XYZ file of C-alpha atoms in Angstrom:
576
model
C 0.000 0.000 0.000
C 1.511 3.323 -1.049
C 0.618 6.997 -1.210
C 2.471 9.991 -2.597
C 2.192 13.719 -3.098
C 3.477 16.124 -5.716
C 7.221 16.702 -5.218
C 8.513 20.125 -4.257
C 10.921 21.465 -6.922
C 14.575 21.041 -5.948
C 16.968 23.975 -5.769
C 20.723 24.266 -5.389
C 22.564 26.051 -2.612
C 22.374 25.820 1.158
C 20.646 27.512 4.078
C 23.648 29.858 4.214
C 23.461 30.856 0.544
C 19.718 31.458 0.912
C 20.487 33.722 3.871
C 22.607 35.870 1.603
C 19.778 36.138 -0.915
C 17.239 37.133 1.742
C 19.673 39.644 3.254
C 19.912 41.426 -0.083
C 16.135 41.343 -0.505
C 14.850 41.972 3.027
C 17.775 43.935 4.472
C 16.674 45.629 7.696
C 13.592 43.527 8.357
C 13.813 41.269 11.407
C 15.158 37.778 10.692
C 15.580 36.317 14.200
C 14.113 37.278 17.549
C 15.198 35.443 20.681
C 12.992 35.984 23.726
C 15.384 35.770 26.660
C 13.532 34.851 29.883
C 16.562 34.197 32.070
C 15.658 37.140 34.350
C 12.261 35.541 34.979
C 10.313 38.397 33.395
C 8.263 38.676 30.217
C 11.295 38.134 28.024
C 13.923 40.474 26.627
C 13.808 40.475 22.830
C 17.216 40.074 21.174
C 16.862 40.652 17.449
C 18.952 40.393 14.304
C 17.899 41.795 10.959
C 18.557 39.798 7.813
C 21.525 42.032 7.040
C 22.933 41.752 10.574
C 22.500 37.988 10.594
C 24.238 37.682 7.229
C 27.160 39.862 8.389
C 27.626 37.840 11.578
C 27.424 34.543 9.681
C 30.003 35.889 7.221
C 32.318 36.771 10.092
C 31.911 33.366 11.722
C 32.521 31.580 8.408
C 35.663 33.611 7.727
C 37.090 32.767 11.167
C 36.147 29.097 10.776
C 37.937 28.879 7.445
C 41.157 29.757 9.288
C 40.990 26.752 11.616
C 39.095 24.052 9.700
C 38.803 22.772 6.158
C 35.758 21.834 4.074
C 34.111 18.636 5.227
C 35.477 18.783 8.770
C 32.932 18.800 11.574
C 31.929 21.907 13.527
C 29.892 21.099 16.640
C 27.615 23.740 18.135
C 27.600 23.621 21.942
C 25.440 26.550 22.979
C 22.118 27.395 24.515
C 19.046 28.517 22.599
C 19.859 31.959 21.216
C 20.441 34.030 18.114
C 24.114 33.122 18.522
C 23.211 29.456 17.958
C 21.710 30.425 14.590
C 24.891 32.337 13.709
C 27.114 29.406 14.662
C 25.122 26.841 12.695
C 24.840 28.919 9.518
C 28.466 30.043 9.796
C 29.593 26.424 9.738
C 27.514 25.765 6.609
C 28.821 28.835 4.821
C 32.418 27.803 5.539
C 31.789 24.403 3.941
C 32.016 22.506 7.219
C 29.672 19.765 8.381
C 27.662 21.300 11.211
C 26.781 19.182 14.230
C 23.945 20.855 16.164
C 24.303 19.817 19.813
C 23.823 21.608 23.142
C 25.728 23.215 25.995
C 27.190 20.891 28.639
C 24.849 22.281 31.296
C 21.749 20.568 29.895
C 20.657 18.399 32.852
C 20.849 14.652 32.414
C 22.443 14.648 28.962
C 26.197 14.843 29.588
C 26.656 11.216 28.533
C 24.811 11.742 25.288
C 26.849 14.868 24.514
C 30.132 13.077 25.162
C 29.046 10.141 22.989
C 28.033 12.394 20.085
C 31.321 14.318 20.223
C 33.335 11.112 20.294
C 31.322 9.813 17.350
C 31.647 12.851 15.056
C 35.189 13.979 16.001
C 34.744 17.733 15.517
C 37.670 19.868 14.367
C 36.075 22.923 15.951
C 33.437 23.621 18.612
C 31.296 26.747 18.401
C 29.882 28.314 21.549
C 29.387 31.742 23.181
C 31.572 33.781 25.514
C 29.231 33.094 28.429
C 29.457 29.335 27.903
C 33.102 29.173 26.836
C 34.528 28.113 30.214
C 31.909 25.396 30.744
C 32.545 24.013 27.271
C 36.339 23.945 27.659
C 36.042 22.232 31.054
C 33.732 19.613 29.568
C 36.065 18.986 26.631
C 39.044 18.633 28.968
C 37.794 15.186 29.914
C 36.940 14.216 26.355
C 39.026 12.225 23.834
C 38.396 14.948 21.223
C 40.566 18.073 21.185
C 38.882 20.670 18.981
C 39.491 24.376 18.604
C 36.859 26.264 20.638
C 35.451 29.527 19.265
C 32.930 31.934 20.793
C 30.865 33.220 17.863
C 29.701 36.348 19.729
C 33.293 37.616 20.025
C 34.332 37.105 16.398
C 35.199 40.479 14.803
C 33.446 41.567 11.608
C 34.829 40.110 8.406
C 37.101 42.315 6.319
C 34.794 42.523 3.332
C 32.932 39.649 1.761
C 34.243 36.689 -0.150
C 32.873 34.389 -2.801
C 32.257 31.068 -1.109
C 32.157 27.956 -3.298
C 28.676 26.777 -4.185
C 28.100 23.689 -2.015
C 27.729 20.315 -3.646
C 24.030 19.399 -3.178
C 25.071 15.853 -2.306
C 27.642 16.878 0.300
C 26.788 16.602 3.993
C 25.286 19.767 5.462
C 24.976 18.559 9.041
C 24.747 15.516 11.268
C 21.414 15.231 13.082
C 21.927 13.153 16.187
C 18.931 11.099 17.191
C 16.913 12.244 20.172
C 18.631 10.034 22.709
C 16.273 7.082 23.100
C 19.381 4.877 23.217
C 22.663 5.255 25.039
C 24.593 5.405 21.766
C 23.245 8.323 19.688
C 23.647 8.002 15.939
C 24.286 10.924 13.611
C 22.079 11.004 10.530
C 24.046 12.359 7.542
C 21.867 15.002 5.894
C 22.982 16.618 2.650
C 22.265 20.131 1.451
C 19.785 18.615 -0.991
C 18.029 16.717 1.824
C 17.581 19.648 4.158
C 16.625 22.206 1.530
C 14.041 19.780 0.169
C 12.482 19.167 3.578
C 12.482 22.840 4.532
C 10.665 23.634 1.278
C 8.295 20.715 1.824
C 7.500 22.128 5.257
C 6.943 25.654 3.934
C 4.577 24.342 1.252
C 2.688 22.086 3.677
C 2.230 24.733 6.353
C 1.406 27.616 4.033
C 4.500 29.647 4.944
C 5.006 32.903 3.035
C 7.657 35.569 3.472
C 6.191 38.707 5.001
C 2.928 37.100 6.136
C 3.943 34.160 8.319
C 6.557 33.599 11.019
C 8.018 30.570 12.755
C 7.605 30.574 16.542
C 9.451 27.855 18.437
C 10.653 26.792 21.873
C 11.825 23.415 20.563
C 15.573 22.888 21.006
C 17.569 23.922 17.950
C 19.574 20.700 18.234
C 16.357 18.690 17.779
C 15.310 17.769 14.224
C 11.964 19.601 14.309
C 13.378 22.535 16.256
C 16.157 23.046 13.720
C 13.978 22.924 10.611
C 11.243 25.064 12.193
C 13.616 27.550 13.811
C 16.323 27.825 11.130
C 15.618 25.706 8.040
C 12.127 26.887 7.099
C 12.958 30.550 7.815
C 15.963 30.320 5.475
C 13.970 28.495 2.799
C 10.940 30.779 2.985
C 12.279 34.123 4.173
C 10.353 33.869 7.445
C 11.014 35.665 10.696
C 12.001 33.192 13.413
C 10.869 33.838 16.993
C 12.781 31.599 19.396
C 12.633 30.917 23.110
C 14.330 28.470 25.435
C 12.592 25.161 26.220
C 13.023 25.844 29.940
C 11.205 29.157 29.558
C 8.244 27.228 28.138
C 8.314 24.626 30.896
C 8.461 27.318 33.581
C 5.501 29.232 32.147
C 3.811 27.727 29.076
C 1.832 30.932 28.594
C 5.043 32.478 27.265
C 4.765 30.351 24.136
C 1.146 31.348 23.601
C 1.958 35.003 24.144
C 4.686 34.743 21.512
C 2.116 33.224 19.154
C -0.264 36.093 19.903
C 2.411 38.688 19.178
C 3.409 37.053 15.870
C 0.651 37.375 13.248
C 0.570 34.398 10.914
C 2.432 32.204 13.388
C 3.444 28.641 12.572
C 4.655 26.516 15.456
C 5.121 22.933 16.584
C 5.268 20.937 19.793
C 4.976 17.336 20.979
C 1.611 16.110 22.228
C 2.391 16.581 25.926
C 3.000 20.327 25.451
C -0.594 20.960 24.363
C -1.977 19.201 27.428
C 0.557 21.054 29.584
C -0.655 24.412 28.274
C -4.298 23.505 28.875
C -3.645 22.555 32.487
C -1.112 25.253 33.440
C -2.155 28.489 31.690
C -4.337 30.513 34.054
C -7.486 32.466 33.272
C -5.600 35.672 34.033
C -2.933 34.738 31.477
C -5.580 33.927 28.871
C -6.760 37.532 28.999
C -3.561 38.531 27.151
C -3.873 35.923 24.383
C -5.098 36.542 20.846
C -4.764 33.292 18.907
C -7.129 33.884 15.989
C -4.232 34.722 13.659
C -2.293 31.501 14.254
C -1.842 29.669 10.928
C -0.649 26.191 11.961
C 0.095 24.377 15.216
C 1.885 21.133 14.390
C 1.546 18.195 16.759
C 4.569 16.085 15.905
C 4.272 13.314 18.457
C 3.293 9.687 18.132
C 0.695 9.138 19.285
C -1.304 12.336 18.909
C -4.029 11.876 21.488
C -7.614 12.923 20.683
C -8.212 13.896 24.315
C -5.251 16.268 24.214
C -6.489 18.023 21.076
C -9.929 18.461 22.638
C -8.527 19.706 25.947
C -6.262 22.231 24.262
C -8.944 23.696 22.038
C -11.530 23.781 24.816
C -9.031 25.723 26.933
C -8.162 28.336 24.281
C -11.258 28.639 22.092
C -12.127 31.783 24.054
C -8.785 33.228 22.905
C -9.779 32.877 19.252
C -8.016 29.586 18.555
C -9.573 27.754 15.592
C -9.689 23.913 15.626
C -8.473 23.651 12.042
C -5.066 25.183 12.835
C -4.104 22.001 14.701
C -2.081 19.901 12.230
C -0.941 16.441 13.265
C 2.190 15.205 11.527
C 4.633 12.334 11.301
C 8.368 12.522 10.810
C 11.793 11.375 11.928
C 15.406 12.546 11.825
C 16.336 10.027 9.123
C 13.989 11.904 6.753
C 15.374 15.291 7.947
C 12.148 15.613 9.945
C 8.796 16.041 8.149
C 7.169 13.125 6.291
C 3.409 13.710 6.399
C 0.901 16.209 7.756
C -2.866 16.689 7.835
C -4.504 19.070 5.381
C -4.811 22.770 6.107
C -8.222 24.201 6.876
C -9.716 21.135 8.544
C -9.254 19.515 11.926
C -7.254 16.239 11.907
C -9.383 13.196 11.213
C -9.975 10.708 14.029
C -10.933 7.069 13.480
C -11.891 4.551 16.167
C -10.466 1.124 15.328
C -11.089 -2.314 16.780
C -8.194 -2.630 19.240
C -7.757 -6.414 19.002
C -7.848 -6.483 15.211
C -5.455 -3.537 14.996
C -2.985 -5.358 17.246
C -3.371 -8.380 14.960
C -2.404 -6.223 11.963
C -5.710 -5.075 10.473
C -7.240 -1.599 10.671
C -10.998 -2.116 10.998
C -13.393 0.492 12.406
C -14.771 -0.682 15.739
C -18.289 -1.976 16.138
C -20.395 -0.743 19.014
C -19.315 -2.423 22.236
C -15.974 -3.688 20.906
C -12.725 -2.838 22.665
C -11.499 0.165 20.696
C -8.695 2.646 20.250
C -8.989 6.029 18.535
C -6.138 7.171 16.324
C -5.517 10.621 14.886
C -4.523 10.802 11.233
C -1.069 12.054 10.303
C -2.413 13.098 6.926
C -0.688 12.858 3.561
C 2.973 12.830 2.475
C 4.649 16.222 2.127
C 6.324 16.079 -1.297
C 7.515 12.468 -0.953
C 6.313 8.855 -1.080
C 5.075 6.707 1.802
C 4.338 3.006 1.691
C 3.342 0.370 4.227
C 5.467 -2.759 3.902
C 6.124 -6.083 5.531
C 9.081 -5.270 7.829
C 10.869 -8.523 6.955
C 10.286 -8.977 3.223
C 9.681 -5.351 2.258
C 6.667 -6.398 0.192
C 3.835 -3.833 0.109
C 1.080 -4.418 2.638
C -2.485 -4.844 1.467
C -5.254 -2.268 1.997
C -5.928 -1.762 5.681
C -2.947 -3.887 6.753
C -0.572 -2.653 9.428
C 3.103 -2.754 8.508
C 6.327 -0.778 8.658
C 6.174 2.789 7.393
C 8.714 3.306 4.614
C 9.602 6.640 3.061
C 11.224 7.692 -0.213
C 12.054 11.221 -1.285
C 14.773 13.865 -1.689
C 14.616 14.627 2.048
C 15.722 11.146 3.164
C 19.239 11.192 4.619
C 22.289 9.396 3.325
C 22.919 7.116 6.287
C 24.412 7.110 9.770
C 27.800 8.726 10.321
C 30.449 6.015 10.526
C 27.903 3.171 10.721
C 27.894 1.401 7.397
C 26.097 -1.736 8.549
C 23.228 0.131 10.210
C 22.978 2.442 7.192
C 22.640 -0.413 4.702
C 19.884 -1.981 6.822
C 17.900 1.269 7.034
C 18.511 3.494 3.989
C 18.131 2.969 0.232
C 16.166 -0.270 0.417
C 14.702 -1.707 -2.798
C 12.825 -1.230 -5.012
C 14.696 1.791 -6.350
C 12.820 4.518 -8.188
C 13.775 4.174 -11.900
C 13.695 7.957 -12.398
C 15.480 9.228 -9.299
C 17.373 6.149 -8.108
C 15.973 6.723 -4.630
C 15.320 3.717 -2.449
C 13.229 3.369 0.686
C 13.900 4.326 4.282
C 12.863 1.708 6.833
C 11.546 3.885 9.664
C 11.003 1.201 12.294
C 7.546 2.689 12.849
C 4.303 0.805 12.375
C 1.344 2.312 10.595
C -1.510 1.856 8.187
C -2.883 3.738 5.199
C -6.605 3.965 5.842
C -8.757 5.677 3.216
C -5.698 7.479 1.875
C -4.366 8.854 5.164
C -1.452 7.683 7.304
C -2.188 6.464 10.818
C 0.808 5.665 13.027
C 0.168 2.711 15.326
C 3.499 2.338 17.154
C 7.134 1.303 16.865
C 8.373 -2.134 15.911
C 10.874 -2.230 18.756
C 8.309 -0.995 21.294
C 5.652 -3.645 20.638
C 4.777 -5.594 23.768
C 4.332 -9.209 22.692
C 2.987 -11.476 25.445
C 1.672 -14.987 24.850
C 1.772 -14.417 21.097
C -0.428 -11.286 21.212
C 0.681 -7.812 20.179
C -0.040 -4.879 22.473
C 0.719 -1.279 21.583
C 2.432 0.381 24.547
C 0.620 3.675 24.090
C -2.721 1.892 24.605
C -1.516 0.476 27.910
C -0.106 3.857 28.911
C -3.390 5.624 28.200
C -5.253 3.093 30.338
C -3.011 3.510 33.386
C -2.914 7.301 33.082
C -6.686 7.418 33.596
C -6.106 6.607 37.286
C -5.965 9.760 39.483
C -2.820 8.535 41.257
C -0.828 8.631 37.994
C 0.733 11.840 36.732
C -0.495 12.621 33.191
C 1.923 11.850 30.352
C 4.357 10.011 32.623
C 3.808 6.315 31.859
C 6.081 4.010 29.876
C 5.059 0.457 29.010
C 7.585 -2.051 27.707
C 8.410 -5.754 27.617
C 11.136 -7.657 29.470
C 12.338 -11.225 29.321
C 10.674 -13.125 32.166
C 12.487 -16.417 31.531
C 9.527 -18.204 30.006
C 8.692 -15.459 27.523
C 8.139 -11.709 27.452
C 6.267 -9.929 30.230
C 4.818 -6.422 30.450
C 6.135 -3.721 32.779
C 4.763 -0.236 33.395
C 6.853 2.569 34.876
C 5.056 5.772 35.832
C 5.080 8.793 38.111
C 2.788 9.485 41.032
C 0.594 12.527 40.476
C 1.847 15.744 42.024
C 0.128 16.878 45.189
C -1.155 13.425 46.085
C -0.045 10.897 48.660
C -1.981 8.092 47.025
C -1.698 4.580 48.428
C 0.745 3.073 45.947
C -0.244 -0.488 46.841
C -3.941 0.185 46.223
C -3.219 2.143 43.051
C -1.016 -0.656 41.710
C -3.794 -3.196 42.250
C -6.267 -0.922 40.457
C -3.904 -0.479 37.511
C -3.354 -4.223 37.199
C -7.105 -4.740 37.143
C -7.680 -1.998 34.567
C -5.031 -3.348 32.185
C -6.296 -6.893 32.611
C -9.876 -5.857 31.864
C -9.056 -3.507 28.999
C -6.274 -5.427 27.271
C -6.403 -9.022 28.529
C -2.845 -8.511 29.749
C -1.259 -9.320 33.102
C 1.317 -6.763 34.203
C 4.537 -8.345 35.420
C 5.494 -5.214 37.375
C 4.233 -1.691 38.096
C 6.870 0.812 39.252
C 5.699 4.080 40.804
C 8.289 6.876 40.824
C 8.307 10.447 42.109
C 7.390 13.242 39.649
C 10.139 13.888 37.111
C 11.859 10.516 37.592
C 10.755 8.719 34.402
C 13.491 9.057 31.718
C 12.714 11.359 28.822
C 14.351 12.342 25.556
C 15.874 15.787 25.017
C 12.587 16.927 23.438
C 10.589 15.984 26.538
C 9.010 12.745 25.336
C 8.979 9.629 27.488
C 11.792 7.315 26.339
C 10.591 3.716 26.576
C 14.011 2.411 25.554
C 15.809 4.254 28.351
C 13.078 3.244 30.802
C 13.587 -0.390 29.894
C 17.380 -0.130 30.216
C 17.137 1.610 33.585
C 14.596 -0.939 34.798
C 16.808 -3.866 33.811
C 19.926 -2.429 35.440
C 18.001 -1.655 38.631
C 18.335 2.134 38.476
C 14.559 2.705 38.386
C 13.507 0.021 40.842
C 15.937 1.487 43.381
C 13.813 4.660 43.361
C 10.476 2.842 43.545
C 7.841 4.410 45.813
C 5.867 2.325 48.298
């Protein structure tokens, strides 16, 4: 089963060459605004015009060319800021392979940062003056020994120079995966890949220079954060309004106020962020919101929960928010980021499927009284091809059959940095397109094409298989999160080897502000999962709020939960 959309025309160049074109055209109009909330107030706006951004990128590129050669890696270790944008684009303009990472102070991610640096071997590290000492101290214990430059202290370039036009097939940057494993892999993305996906995103979301802007708190080192905050603005000539993820977590109303202040705003967030806004933004804060001019709010999480969409729109309808601006999407770093998205102008479609038949591999609408699960459509491909295939043979699945989602298009990356075996197993799989030579990307995600739209059902590696029956972990997680003792969006369900086969485990957080009886709550959760799924839970682990492992983008990481459960790190912190 396959679906496709009209391809977006390819263009040469890079994000950095496009910056130069926009600087000549838009000059003194604002290109980047960073809302700095570090003083705890409403946010100090730090802005760069297109001309200023281009001049600073030129200066950074000129300095980089003195210490590194084309094709060498330049890692960005900085916090969310306009300086991050300068560092990333400066590396591209100098012909280096950018590696968007993060400052060493990001809590809980030092191991991932060290692993990524060891993997890519950067010749140079780009940071800021304020973070320079922290970065050099961190690198002192690292096997890599790069030159460290603070981009905010680089003097202006002495004139401009003619930089070579980048090879479209040359690597632009390495996008390290979100950290669901302890060994992050860098996806090699070419200039052709990233320009294609940025243009696909602009076309899908209706982005137009002068009328729309990109508003984002997503980390710039994350695949969606980078394309939304830098890539799409460079491709479409859009103003980018950025804020730090921590500023959002401290007061989610800050994001909504930024949307209100940015007419024609396009933004994105994982599913949990919409529920977080609905529960945390106060009535007093809503009085300052005007959301009628928002163009698109992308929900890029799997699964997109119907209850979350409803809760978010019920909370902010009074602020002018229209249901049709919510756009659910599917994507992954191996395809740059965006693969599919729901149509503009209509709310995402929801279909209630028979849960047992879906787990058995067939998408069938549920009859009245049947055990059911409601899925939200991820829409249609954005300028690329999507097919559902048997994960072993690669043969196309039949209509309504669940299989692995496979993707083909100019946005699909070249492979994993330094990992030939993993690359061959994932990228460029047959059959090859006779016109383009493009093969298929095996995403590892499960889904179904139902009446022309893509519905994501789960991940191959996350399936809980007990006694020969498939169970989708998100279904189990939704069931346990209905209990008042469980903190919303905190559960992770996974399988472990119990000696005589796989067994199901649930790790979750106790709701804030409650001293619930963990023993009684555990018994109730076992009963609910048994009744709703016909599944006996091998173990239920209650943790304190904030203890369940998450990825750098804030999503629950089932893989890290499973690893920490098996090595005893989670069970040592068990409540009750």
